[in-house]
Each structure stands twice: as C-alpha cells, then as structure tokens.
Coordinates of C-alpha atoms in Angstrom, one line a residue:
Chain A
M1 CA 34.3 128.1 140.9
I2 CA 33.8 129.8 137.6
D3 CA 32.8 133.5 137.4
R4 CA 30.9 135.6 134.9
D5 CA 34.1 136.9 133.2
Q6 CA 35.4 133.4 132.7
V7 CA 32.1 132.3 131.2
L8 CA 32.2 135.2 128.8
H9 CA 35.9 134.3 127.9
V10 CA 35.0 130.6 127.3
A11 CA 31.9 131.6 125.3
R12 CA 34.2 133.7 123.0
L13 CA 36.6 130.8 122.6
A14 CA 33.7 128.5 121.7
R15 CA 32.1 131.0 119.3
L16 CA 28.9 131.1 121.3
R17 CA 27.1 134.4 121.7
L18 CA 25.2 133.8 125.0
T19 CA 22.4 136.0 126.1
D20 CA 22.7 137.8 129.5
E21 CA 20.2 135.3 130.9
E22 CA 22.3 132.4 129.6
V23 CA 25.5 133.8 131.0
E24 CA 23.8 134.1 134.4
R25 CA 22.4 130.6 134.3
M26 CA 25.6 129.1 132.9
T27 CA 27.8 130.6 135.6
G28 CA 25.7 128.8 138.3
E29 CA 25.3 125.5 136.5
L30 CA 28.9 125.2 135.4
S31 CA 30.1 126.0 138.9
T32 CA 28.0 123.3 140.3
I33 CA 29.2 120.8 137.7
L34 CA 32.8 121.7 138.1
D35 CA 32.6 121.4 141.9
H36 CA 31.5 117.9 141.4
I37 CA 34.1 117.1 138.8
E38 CA 36.8 118.2 141.3
K39 CA 36.5 114.5 142.5
I40 CA 39.2 113.7 140.0
S41 CA 41.7 115.8 141.9
E42 CA 41.3 113.6 145.0
L43 CA 43.3 110.8 143.4
D44 CA 47.1 110.5 143.2
L45 CA 47.6 110.1 139.5
D46 CA 51.3 111.1 139.1
D47 CA 52.4 107.6 137.9
V48 CA 49.4 106.8 135.8
A49 CA 49.6 107.0 132.1
P50 CA 46.7 108.8 130.3
T51 CA 44.4 106.8 128.1
S52 CA 43.7 108.3 124.7
H53 CA 42.7 105.2 123.0
V54 CA 41.0 102.2 124.6
V55 CA 41.9 99.5 122.0
A56 CA 45.6 98.9 121.4
M57 CA 46.3 99.7 117.7
E58 CA 49.4 100.0 115.6
N59 CA 49.6 102.6 112.8
V60 CA 46.7 102.2 110.4
L61 CA 47.9 102.8 106.9
R62 CA 46.7 102.3 103.4
P63 CA 48.5 102.5 100.0
D64 CA 48.8 106.1 98.9
E65 CA 46.8 105.7 95.7
P66 CA 44.5 108.4 94.2
R67 CA 40.8 107.4 94.2
P68 CA 37.6 109.2 93.5
S69 CA 36.4 111.5 96.2
L70 CA 33.0 113.2 96.9
P71 CA 32.1 115.2 93.8
R72 CA 32.2 118.9 94.2
E73 CA 28.4 119.3 93.7
G74 CA 27.9 116.8 96.6
A75 CA 30.2 118.6 98.9
L76 CA 28.7 122.0 98.1
G77 CA 25.1 120.8 97.8
Q78 CA 24.1 121.5 101.4
A79 CA 25.9 124.8 101.9
P80 CA 23.9 127.8 102.8
D81 CA 25.8 129.9 100.2
T82 CA 28.3 129.0 97.4
D83 CA 29.6 130.5 94.2
G84 CA 29.6 127.1 92.5
V85 CA 33.2 126.2 93.2
G86 CA 33.6 127.1 96.9
F87 CA 31.7 128.1 100.1
R88 CA 30.8 131.7 100.4
V89 CA 30.9 133.6 103.7
P90 CA 30.5 137.1 104.9
S91 CA 33.7 139.2 104.9
P92 CA 35.8 138.7 108.0
G93 CA 36.6 142.4 108.2
A94 CA 33.2 143.9 107.6
Chain B
M1 CA -2.7 89.2 109.2
T2 CA -0.8 92.4 109.6
G3 CA -1.2 92.3 113.4
D4 CA 0.3 88.8 113.5
L5 CA 3.1 89.9 111.2
L6 CA 4.1 92.7 113.5
D7 CA 4.1 90.3 116.5
L8 CA 6.9 88.3 115.1
T9 CA 10.4 89.0 116.3
A10 CA 12.7 90.3 113.5
A11 CA 14.5 87.0 113.4
Q12 CA 11.2 85.1 113.0
A13 CA 10.0 87.4 110.3
G14 CA 13.3 87.2 108.4
Q15 CA 13.1 83.4 108.5
R16 CA 9.6 83.4 107.0
V17 CA 10.8 85.6 104.2
R18 CA 13.7 83.3 103.5
A19 CA 11.4 80.3 103.6
G20 CA 9.2 81.9 100.9
E21 CA 6.2 82.2 103.3
L22 CA 6.2 85.9 103.3
S23 CA 7.2 88.6 100.8
A24 CA 9.8 91.1 101.8
S25 CA 7.8 93.9 100.2
D26 CA 4.6 93.0 102.1
L27 CA 6.7 93.0 105.3
F28 CA 8.2 96.3 104.6
E29 CA 4.8 97.8 103.7
A30 CA 3.2 96.5 106.9
W31 CA 6.0 98.0 109.0
R32 CA 6.0 101.3 107.0
E33 CA 2.3 101.7 107.7
R34 CA 2.8 100.9 111.3
A35 CA 5.7 103.3 111.7
A36 CA 3.5 106.1 110.2
T37 CA 1.1 105.8 113.1
D38 CA 3.7 106.9 115.5
S39 CA 2.2 109.2 118.2
L40 CA 5.2 109.1 120.6
N41 CA 7.4 111.5 118.5
A42 CA 9.7 108.5 118.1
Y43 CA 10.3 109.1 114.4
R44 CA 11.7 112.1 112.7
W45 CA 11.2 110.6 109.2
V46 CA 9.5 107.5 107.9
A47 CA 10.3 105.9 104.5
D48 CA 7.7 106.9 101.9
A49 CA 8.8 104.4 99.3
P50 CA 9.6 100.7 99.2
P51 CA 13.4 99.9 99.2
P52 CA 15.2 98.5 96.3
E53 CA 14.5 94.8 95.9
I54 CA 16.0 92.6 98.6
A55 CA 18.4 90.0 97.3
A56 CA 16.9 86.5 97.6
G57 CA 18.5 84.8 100.6
A58 CA 19.8 88.1 102.2
P59 CA 20.6 87.0 105.8
L60 CA 18.3 89.7 107.4
G61 CA 15.4 88.7 105.1
G62 CA 14.2 92.2 104.3
V63 CA 13.2 93.1 107.9
P64 CA 13.4 96.9 107.9
V65 CA 15.4 98.7 110.6
A66 CA 14.8 102.1 112.3
I67 CA 18.0 104.3 112.3
K68 CA 18.9 106.8 114.9
D69 CA 19.0 110.3 113.4
L70 CA 22.7 110.5 114.2
F71 CA 23.6 108.3 111.3
C72 CA 24.1 110.1 108.0
T73 CA 21.9 108.6 105.3
E74 CA 22.3 109.8 101.7
G75 CA 19.5 112.1 100.6
V76 CA 17.5 111.5 103.7
P77 CA 17.2 114.1 106.5
S78 CA 19.9 113.5 109.2
A79 CA 19.8 116.2 111.9
A80 CA 21.1 114.4 115.0
G81 CA 18.3 116.0 116.9
S82 CA 19.6 119.5 116.3
R83 CA 18.0 122.5 114.8
I84 CA 21.4 123.5 113.5
L85 CA 21.1 120.5 111.0
E86 CA 17.4 120.8 110.3
G87 CA 16.8 119.8 106.7
Y88 CA 20.4 118.5 106.2
L89 CA 20.6 115.8 103.5
P90 CA 23.9 114.1 103.7
P91 CA 25.8 113.2 100.5
Y92 CA 26.8 109.8 101.8
T93 CA 25.5 107.0 104.0
A94 CA 27.1 105.7 107.3
T95 CA 28.9 102.4 106.9
A96 CA 26.8 100.6 109.6
V97 CA 23.6 101.6 107.8
E98 CA 25.0 100.6 104.4
Q99 CA 26.1 97.2 105.8
L100 CA 22.6 96.5 107.2
A101 CA 21.0 97.4 103.9
Q102 CA 23.4 95.1 102.0
A103 CA 22.5 92.3 104.5
G104 CA 18.8 92.8 103.8
A105 CA 17.7 95.3 106.5
P106 CA 16.5 98.4 104.6
M107 CA 15.9 101.7 106.4
L108 CA 12.4 102.1 107.8
G109 CA 12.8 105.5 109.3
K110 CA 15.0 107.9 111.3
T111 CA 14.4 108.2 115.0
N112 CA 14.3 111.1 117.4
M113 CA 17.1 111.6 119.9
D114 CA 18.7 114.0 122.3
E115 CA 20.5 116.8 120.4
F116 CA 23.9 115.4 119.3
A117 CA 23.3 112.4 121.6
M118 CA 23.7 114.6 124.7
G119 CA 21.1 113.5 127.2
S120 CA 19.6 110.7 129.2
S121 CA 15.9 111.5 128.7
N122 CA 15.4 112.6 125.1
E123 CA 14.1 116.0 126.4
N124 CA 17.2 117.6 124.7
S125 CA 15.9 116.9 121.2
G126 CA 15.5 120.1 119.1
F127 CA 12.3 118.5 117.8
G128 CA 10.4 117.7 121.0
P129 CA 10.7 114.9 123.5
V130 CA 9.8 111.2 122.8
M131 CA 7.2 109.6 125.1
N132 CA 7.7 106.3 126.8
P133 CA 5.2 103.7 125.4
W134 CA 4.8 102.2 128.9
D135 CA 3.6 105.5 130.3
E136 CA 3.3 108.5 128.0
S137 CA 3.9 111.0 130.8
R138 CA 7.4 109.5 131.2
V139 CA 10.7 109.8 129.3
P140 CA 12.0 106.9 127.2
G141 CA 15.6 107.5 128.3
G142 CA 18.3 108.8 126.0
S143 CA 19.9 109.6 123.9
S144 CA 18.7 106.8 121.6
G145 CA 15.2 107.3 123.0
G146 CA 13.4 107.3 119.7
S147 CA 14.9 104.0 118.6
A148 CA 14.1 102.4 122.0
A149 CA 10.5 103.7 122.1
A150 CA 9.9 102.6 118.5
V151 CA 11.0 99.1 119.2
A152 CA 9.2 98.8 122.6
A153 CA 6.0 100.2 121.1
G154 CA 6.1 97.9 118.1
L155 CA 6.6 100.8 115.7
A156 CA 9.8 99.1 114.4
P157 CA 11.0 95.5 114.4
W158 CA 14.4 96.6 115.5
A159 CA 16.6 99.6 115.5
I160 CA 20.1 100.9 115.8
G161 CA 21.5 103.6 118.1
T162 CA 24.7 104.9 119.5
D163 CA 26.1 104.8 123.0
T164 CA 28.7 107.2 124.4
G165 CA 27.9 107.0 128.2
G166 CA 24.8 104.8 128.2
S167 CA 22.8 106.1 125.2
I168 CA 21.8 102.6 124.0
R169 CA 21.6 100.7 127.3
Q170 CA 19.7 103.2 129.4
P171 CA 16.8 103.9 127.0
A172 CA 16.7 100.1 126.3
A173 CA 16.3 99.6 130.1
L174 CA 13.6 102.3 130.5
C175 CA 11.6 101.0 127.5
G176 CA 11.9 97.3 128.4
I177 CA 13.9 96.1 125.4
V178 CA 17.5 94.8 124.7
G179 CA 20.3 97.2 123.9
L180 CA 24.0 96.3 123.2
K181 CA 26.9 98.7 123.4
P182 CA 29.7 96.8 121.7
T183 CA 33.4 96.9 122.2
Y184 CA 34.9 100.3 121.0
G185 CA 35.9 99.9 117.4
S186 CA 33.9 96.7 116.6
I187 CA 31.5 98.8 114.4
S188 CA 32.6 101.6 112.0
R189 CA 31.9 105.1 113.1
Y190 CA 32.0 106.4 109.6
G191 CA 29.0 108.5 108.9
M192 CA 28.0 108.8 112.6
I193 CA 27.7 112.5 113.5
A194 CA 30.5 112.7 116.1
F195 CA 29.8 113.5 119.8
A196 CA 32.8 112.1 121.7
S197 CA 35.0 110.2 119.3
S198 CA 37.0 108.1 121.8
L199 CA 33.7 106.8 123.4
D200 CA 31.0 106.8 120.6
Q201 CA 30.0 103.3 119.5
A202 CA 27.0 102.1 117.4
G203 CA 24.9 99.1 118.5
P204 CA 21.5 97.4 118.2
L205 CA 18.2 98.0 120.1
T206 CA 15.9 95.0 119.7
R207 CA 13.0 93.1 121.2
D208 CA 15.1 90.1 122.3
V209 CA 18.6 88.9 122.6
T210 CA 18.4 86.7 119.4
D211 CA 17.5 89.7 117.3
C212 CA 20.3 91.7 119.0
A213 CA 22.9 89.1 118.0
L214 CA 21.5 88.9 114.5
L215 CA 21.5 92.6 113.9
F216 CA 24.9 93.1 115.6
R217 CA 26.4 90.3 113.4
H218 CA 25.8 92.5 110.3
M219 CA 27.0 95.8 111.8
V220 CA 30.5 94.7 112.8
G221 CA 33.6 95.0 110.6
R222 CA 36.8 96.7 110.0
D223 CA 36.2 99.7 107.8
P224 CA 38.9 101.5 105.8
L225 CA 36.9 104.7 106.2
D226 CA 37.3 104.5 110.1
S227 CA 40.9 103.9 111.1
T228 CA 39.8 103.2 114.7
S229 CA 37.6 100.3 113.6
T230 CA 38.8 96.8 114.3
G231 CA 35.8 94.5 113.7
L232 CA 35.4 91.5 115.9
P233 CA 37.9 88.6 116.1
E234 CA 35.2 86.0 115.8
E235 CA 31.9 85.7 114.1
V236 CA 28.8 86.7 116.1
R237 CA 27.0 83.5 117.1
L238 CA 23.3 83.3 117.6
P239 CA 22.9 82.3 121.3
D240 CA 21.3 79.0 122.2
Q241 CA 22.6 78.1 125.7
E242 CA 20.0 78.0 128.4
R243 CA 22.4 77.4 131.3
L244 CA 25.1 79.5 132.9
D245 CA 27.1 76.6 134.4
G246 CA 30.6 77.6 135.2
L247 CA 30.2 81.3 134.5
R248 CA 31.3 83.6 137.3
F249 CA 29.4 86.8 137.7
G250 CA 30.9 89.8 139.5
V251 CA 28.6 92.1 141.5
P252 CA 30.3 95.5 142.1
P253 CA 28.9 97.3 145.2
E254 CA 29.9 100.7 143.7
L255 CA 27.3 100.2 140.9
T256 CA 24.6 98.3 142.7
R257 CA 24.1 99.9 146.1
G258 CA 24.1 103.6 146.8
G259 CA 21.5 105.5 144.7
V260 CA 19.7 102.5 143.3
D261 CA 15.9 102.8 143.9
P262 CA 14.4 99.9 146.0
G263 CA 12.1 98.8 143.2
V264 CA 15.1 98.5 140.8
A265 CA 17.2 96.8 143.5
A266 CA 14.4 94.2 144.0
V267 CA 14.3 93.3 140.3
F268 CA 18.1 93.2 140.3
E269 CA 18.2 90.8 143.3
Q270 CA 15.7 88.6 141.5
S271 CA 18.0 88.4 138.4
L272 CA 20.9 87.4 140.7
R273 CA 18.7 84.5 142.0
H274 CA 18.0 83.5 138.3
I275 CA 21.8 83.5 137.6
E276 CA 22.4 81.1 140.5
E277 CA 19.5 78.9 139.5
L278 CA 20.9 78.6 136.0
G279 CA 24.3 77.4 137.4
G280 CA 26.2 80.7 137.5
T281 CA 28.1 81.8 140.5
L282 CA 28.1 85.3 142.1
E283 CA 31.1 87.0 143.6
E284 CA 31.6 90.6 144.9
V285 CA 34.1 92.5 142.8
S286 CA 35.2 96.1 143.4
L287 CA 35.4 98.9 140.8
P288 CA 36.9 101.4 143.2
H289 CA 37.2 104.4 140.8
S290 CA 33.6 104.4 139.6
D291 CA 32.9 107.6 141.5
Q292 CA 35.7 109.4 139.8
G293 CA 34.6 107.8 136.6
I294 CA 31.5 109.8 136.2
S295 CA 33.5 113.0 136.8
A296 CA 36.1 111.9 134.2
Y297 CA 33.3 111.2 131.8
Y298 CA 31.9 114.6 132.2
V299 CA 35.2 116.1 131.4
I300 CA 36.2 113.9 128.5
A301 CA 32.9 113.7 126.6
P302 CA 32.3 117.5 126.7
A303 CA 35.9 118.2 125.8
E304 CA 35.7 116.0 122.7
A305 CA 32.3 117.4 121.9
S306 CA 33.5 121.0 122.0
A307 CA 36.0 120.1 119.4
N308 CA 33.7 117.9 117.2
L309 CA 30.9 120.5 117.3
A310 CA 33.2 123.3 116.1
R311 CA 32.3 122.2 112.6
F312 CA 28.8 123.6 112.9
D313 CA 29.5 127.2 112.0
G314 CA 27.1 128.0 109.2
V315 CA 29.6 127.5 106.4
R316 CA 29.3 124.0 104.9
Y317 CA 25.9 122.7 105.9
G318 CA 22.9 123.4 108.1
L319 CA 21.6 126.6 109.6
R320 CA 23.2 130.0 108.9
A321 CA 22.2 133.1 110.7
E322 CA 22.5 136.3 108.5
A323 CA 25.1 138.7 109.9
G324 CA 27.3 141.4 108.6
D325 CA 30.7 139.9 109.3
L326 CA 32.1 136.4 109.6
A327 CA 32.6 136.2 113.4
S328 CA 29.1 137.4 114.0
M329 CA 27.8 134.9 111.5
Y330 CA 29.5 132.0 113.4
E331 CA 28.3 133.2 116.8
D332 CA 24.7 133.9 115.8
T333 CA 24.4 130.6 113.9
R334 CA 25.6 128.7 116.9
E335 CA 23.6 130.7 119.4
H336 CA 20.4 130.0 117.4
G337 CA 21.1 126.5 116.3
F338 CA 22.2 124.8 119.5
G339 CA 20.0 123.9 122.4
D340 CA 20.8 124.5 126.1
E341 CA 22.4 121.2 126.9
V342 CA 24.7 121.3 123.9
K343 CA 25.8 124.9 124.8
R344 CA 26.4 123.7 128.3
R345 CA 28.6 120.9 127.2
I346 CA 30.5 123.0 124.7
M347 CA 31.2 125.5 127.4
L348 CA 32.2 122.8 129.9
G349 CA 34.5 121.1 127.3
T350 CA 36.0 124.4 126.0
Y351 CA 36.8 125.4 129.6
A352 CA 38.4 122.0 130.4
L353 CA 40.6 122.3 127.3
S354 CA 41.5 126.0 127.7
S355 CA 44.9 127.2 128.5
G356 CA 45.8 126.8 132.2
Y357 CA 43.1 124.2 132.8
Y358 CA 43.9 121.4 130.4
D359 CA 46.2 119.4 132.8
A360 CA 43.8 119.8 135.8
Y361 CA 40.8 118.6 133.8
Y362 CA 41.4 116.8 130.6
G363 CA 44.8 115.5 131.5
R364 CA 43.6 114.1 134.8
A365 CA 40.4 112.7 133.4
Q366 CA 42.5 110.7 130.9
R367 CA 44.5 109.3 133.8
V368 CA 41.3 108.4 135.7
R369 CA 40.3 106.6 132.5
T370 CA 43.4 104.4 132.9
K371 CA 42.4 103.6 136.5
I372 CA 38.8 102.6 135.3
A373 CA 40.3 100.3 132.7
E374 CA 42.6 98.7 135.4
D375 CA 39.6 98.2 137.7
F376 CA 37.8 96.2 135.1
R377 CA 41.0 94.3 134.1
S378 CA 41.5 93.1 137.7
A379 CA 37.8 92.3 138.1
F380 CA 37.9 90.2 134.9
E381 CA 40.8 88.2 136.3
R382 CA 38.3 86.8 138.9
V383 CA 35.0 86.8 137.0
D384 CA 33.7 86.3 133.5
L385 CA 31.0 89.0 133.5
I386 CA 29.9 91.9 135.7
V387 CA 26.2 92.3 136.5
T388 CA 24.6 95.6 137.6
P389 CA 21.3 97.4 137.2
T390 CA 21.4 99.5 133.9
S391 CA 19.7 102.6 135.4
P392 CA 19.3 103.3 139.1
T393 CA 15.7 104.3 138.5
V394 CA 12.8 103.4 136.2
A395 CA 11.6 105.9 133.6
F396 CA 11.1 109.3 135.3
G397 CA 8.5 111.9 134.4
L398 CA 8.8 114.3 131.5
G399 CA 10.2 117.6 132.9
E400 CA 11.1 116.0 136.3
R401 CA 14.9 116.4 136.0
T402 CA 15.4 119.1 133.4
D403 CA 16.2 121.9 136.0
D404 CA 19.1 120.0 137.5
P405 CA 21.7 119.1 134.9
L406 CA 24.1 117.6 137.5
A407 CA 21.5 115.2 138.8
M408 CA 20.8 114.1 135.3
Y409 CA 24.5 113.5 134.7
L410 CA 24.9 111.5 137.9
S411 CA 22.0 109.2 137.0
D412 CA 24.4 107.7 134.4
F413 CA 26.7 106.1 136.9
C414 CA 25.9 102.5 136.1
T415 CA 26.6 102.9 132.3
V416 CA 29.5 105.4 132.1
P417 CA 32.4 103.2 133.3
M418 CA 32.2 100.7 130.4
P419 CA 32.7 103.1 127.5
L420 CA 35.5 104.8 129.4
A421 CA 37.2 101.3 129.3
G422 CA 36.0 100.6 125.8
I423 CA 34.3 97.3 126.9
P424 CA 31.0 95.8 125.8
A425 CA 27.8 95.7 127.9
I426 CA 24.2 94.7 127.2
S427 CA 21.0 95.7 128.9
I428 CA 18.1 93.3 129.0
P429 CA 14.7 93.6 130.7
G430 CA 14.8 92.1 134.2
G431 CA 11.1 92.7 135.1
L432 CA 8.8 95.5 136.2
S433 CA 8.8 97.8 139.1
D434 CA 5.6 99.8 139.5
E435 CA 4.6 98.6 136.1
L436 CA 7.7 100.1 134.5
P437 CA 10.6 98.1 133.1
V438 CA 13.9 97.6 134.9
G439 CA 17.1 96.9 132.9
I440 CA 19.8 94.4 133.9
Q441 CA 23.3 95.1 132.6
L442 CA 25.9 92.5 131.8
A443 CA 29.4 93.7 130.9
G444 CA 32.4 91.7 129.8
P445 CA 36.0 92.2 128.6
A446 CA 36.8 93.7 125.2
F447 CA 35.5 91.5 122.3
S448 CA 33.6 89.2 124.6
E449 CA 30.2 89.9 122.9
N450 CA 29.5 86.2 122.2
R451 CA 29.9 85.4 125.9
I452 CA 27.7 88.4 126.8
L453 CA 25.0 87.4 124.3
E454 CA 25.0 83.8 125.4
A455 CA 24.6 84.8 129.1
A456 CA 22.0 87.4 128.3
Y457 CA 20.0 84.8 126.3
A458 CA 20.0 82.3 129.1
L459 CA 19.0 84.9 131.6
E460 CA 16.3 86.2 129.2
Q461 CA 14.7 82.7 129.0
A462 CA 14.7 82.4 132.8
I463 CA 13.2 85.9 133.3
G464 CA 10.5 85.5 130.7
F465 CA 9.9 89.2 130.4
D466 CA 6.6 90.1 128.6
G467 CA 7.0 93.4 126.7
S468 CA 3.6 93.2 125.0
G469 CA 2.3 95.8 127.5
A470 CA 4.0 98.6 125.5
R471 CA 3.0 97.5 122.1
G472 CA -0.6 98.5 122.3

C-alpha cells in the first residue's frame, strides 16, 4: 500500500527525520492502517457535499479596531533563542 | 473532617461554601494536599499556592478544578503530554480555564494525557502512563486519562478535558465517572493546544451528572477569540427529572452489537431495562455509515493534526535540537520531541494531504462526514436520544494494545461518529463488569445538552452506581 520510498518522501514533507528502524516500522504500520481506511472508497460519494464545518455559521467579523496584543517579551519569552526583538534560528544555507 | 470534605460532590461542597459553613481556602487546601498524594501519575503539576481570593457568592463556590495539560495556563507548565513542550510556560490562559476561575473554580493542577491528545489509553504520554484507580495494572483510557483517573480516585473534585474522537467519554467510561463532549463550538477552543480543529471540543469530567451540568454551565459561551465558538442557545439547567416519560431512545445496531464484549453488553442491556422502567421507549435506529466513519476519522484527525503540529519546529517555544542548519534543526527537533504515535499520525495526515492523494483521502473523508451527519439527522427524526455503550470493552491492561495501532484505533468506534457530526454525547457509569466500570453513552442533536443531562440524571438515579471503590 505504501512503500519505503513513499514513507521517506512523506517524512521529508513533514520535516521528520526518521531512523531506519522507524522507516521500517512505519512502512508496515501505515500500510495496515491505509488498507483499513480504504473502506471510504467503497461508497458512492459523487453527489455528496464535503463537510468542512459541522455547525452552520455566517461570516464572523469584528470591528477593525486596533487593540493591545501580546507584549513582545511575552511572545519571545519561551523561545529557545532570540536577539531580544525576534526569534533567532540557524542559517538556512549553512 | 478532611475525609468527609473530600467525599462531598463538587456541587455539595460549593453549596456549603456559599452557605458559609465551609471556607473556600480550607477546601482548596484540603484538595491540594489530597492531589499531592497522587500515585497514579494522573497529575503533571499540582498548585503550590492558594488561589486569589474567591469572590463571595461565586457560583462554583471555590471548588478547585483539575485541568487537562492541553489547556494553556499562564505561567504554569502546559506540555500537552509532549516532550517537545516540556517546561513550556504559556503567556496566556485558555478561555475555558479563565471562565471557570472567574466563576469560582480555581485551578488545582494540570493532568497527564496522551501526547497532543492522540490516544485511547494514556500510554502515549511523553511523561509515562496514568494508572486506572480501579486496577492499577490497567489503563484509565485516553486521551483525558489523567483528568478521569484524578476524579475517579478522589484526587480532584472535578476536572476538564477535551474530546476529539472520544477523549472525554472513553476515559470517563473506563474510570467509572461522568464525561460530556458538548456540541462543537459551545465552548471556546482559545488556548487549547490544537489537535484536530474541526473536531476538538472541551468538556467536563465529574463524579456525577449534577456536577457535570454545573461545571459545563460555566464553560460555555461565545468567545471573540475563537470565531468557531457559538455558545449554547439556552442556559444549562441543573437536572432534576427522575423519569424518562415520553422520551424515545434509539439503539443503533452498528454501535451496540459487533465487537462489544459480553460483559459490557450485559450492563448495556440492564441500562436499556432501566430506561423502559423509567418510562422511556426504545426503538432500533440505523447509523449505516458508522463503519466508514472510523476510517474517515482516521483520515481527518491526522490530516488536521499534521497541519496543526507543523508549529512545533524549535523556533518559538519548546524543545530545540542543536544543528548546523535550519532544515536539520527542524527535523532533529521534531524527531526527538515527538513520540511514536504523534509521528505516526503526522505521517498518515501528511500522506493523506499530499499531492495526488488529497481527493482520495481527505476529500472523500469529508464527504463521508456528511453521510454520518445525515445518518444522525434521520435518526433524530424518529428518536430524541441515541444510547450505546461508550467503549466496547472495560479498561484493558497496560501494554496490552500498544503493538497494534490499528486495533487501538478501531476500539473508538462507539465514540467517533458524534464529533464527526459535531453533536453532543455524555458517558455515565452503567455498572461493573468483572469489577471494572462500564460506560453508557447518550447522544443527542446539536445543542440538546439540557435534554441529554436530564436523561442522564434520571438514568443515573436508577442505576445507583457506587464509585467509592476507586477512591481508596
């Protein structure tokens, strides 16, 4: 159902670095789960509208007025690394 | 004195405080001391200081509440059961927690849970499993297992949790307490660490139905900080009806026959007899797409989770793995921070949303969801409530199902259809099988919480469940 290469591709998309053992295990487990999930392909759903929201709602709007937001110290306070005004990360190109 | 105090239900204790017979600070201190004796791994954090003074006449009377670790609480550890958020101190508090504090239910502690609410046994917590107070070799259910175990064991007067596919109702069932998953949108999701945003809903876990109604009353509301919140159209009433005259109960064979253990089925049958004795009527109704429902759930929930959990990348909060470049930092952080089940669901969800597979999986699952909602709609044209077992089995042994993720997923088949349709459902204790609690589930149309609570209350009186066996 899903092979090793697909698992590696999906792991890259999901930014997960899986160990070899995890890739092995995941290939088997995901295949079993996906085989079961195939049940949804048994139904004729052509004329059925998809549900994205279970409670009918109109647009939810509020007046566009400025108001205080989380202070910078609060937003940065839990970051692993900051320079005091923003989040600091390793270089993308290193 | 303390022992007697802790035997009171939350509603009774609150009443005594409001009547001036008991001080809120003595009550808090008694519960704080009790919570600190936790040996079930139910708590991740217990309050170490008394709360700010409770306003005289506060409707919840100062009875403290245990909070699932999924809710952000300002300055208090909130890790959602994940190592990737170990030590995280949120800069704000979830609306539901804030509302309860305002109403006079200060936070007693934060409870253990399956990592990011993904699990049915609490064994997926990054901080070790919770034990079931009825039998410590068994799981408490999940994902709100810490909240359920704490209430059942008398380590908390009441608690809140969250339910995405059964995460309030199933642990409530396995621990012999009451758990309500409300209508989607009735309680704000602001400050809940997101798992599957179209399904997640907060709700109470309590010793009895009256406590459940009381706590729920102060959790509901439309919140400007959650645009999907609606509140409830009517005030939550405290139930007092002891009869079920005129109420029609639907029994769906799809959720009550195949796969339900004989011991659970026997307690369920007994509950059906109680319903009839109380004047309710029983009728078979069909939910023909239930089987596909569980498949749709295990596409939709992981798909939404894979998007929601993209934010855990070592940049703004939580764990960061040291690495030379940005991409490696992301990948190493997520590899070390997430547990097996979370990785499995991120993989499943990312696959289901990936180019070429989206229509076959996510698109189809969203259509199945429409069929599930239609099933319920036609059932509720004939009956007022639907009654099923909450879980097909009683609490299972720690480690018994961890090797087979699919089997664990399939055990959610009684609880998954309701959140897919956004409708409310409660689990109440129906009795014991092999000395372990069995949960009975009542589901109703959207915003029918008052009807559900009234019926659950009447049934609770007739069943007369004794939960003291778990309180030690």
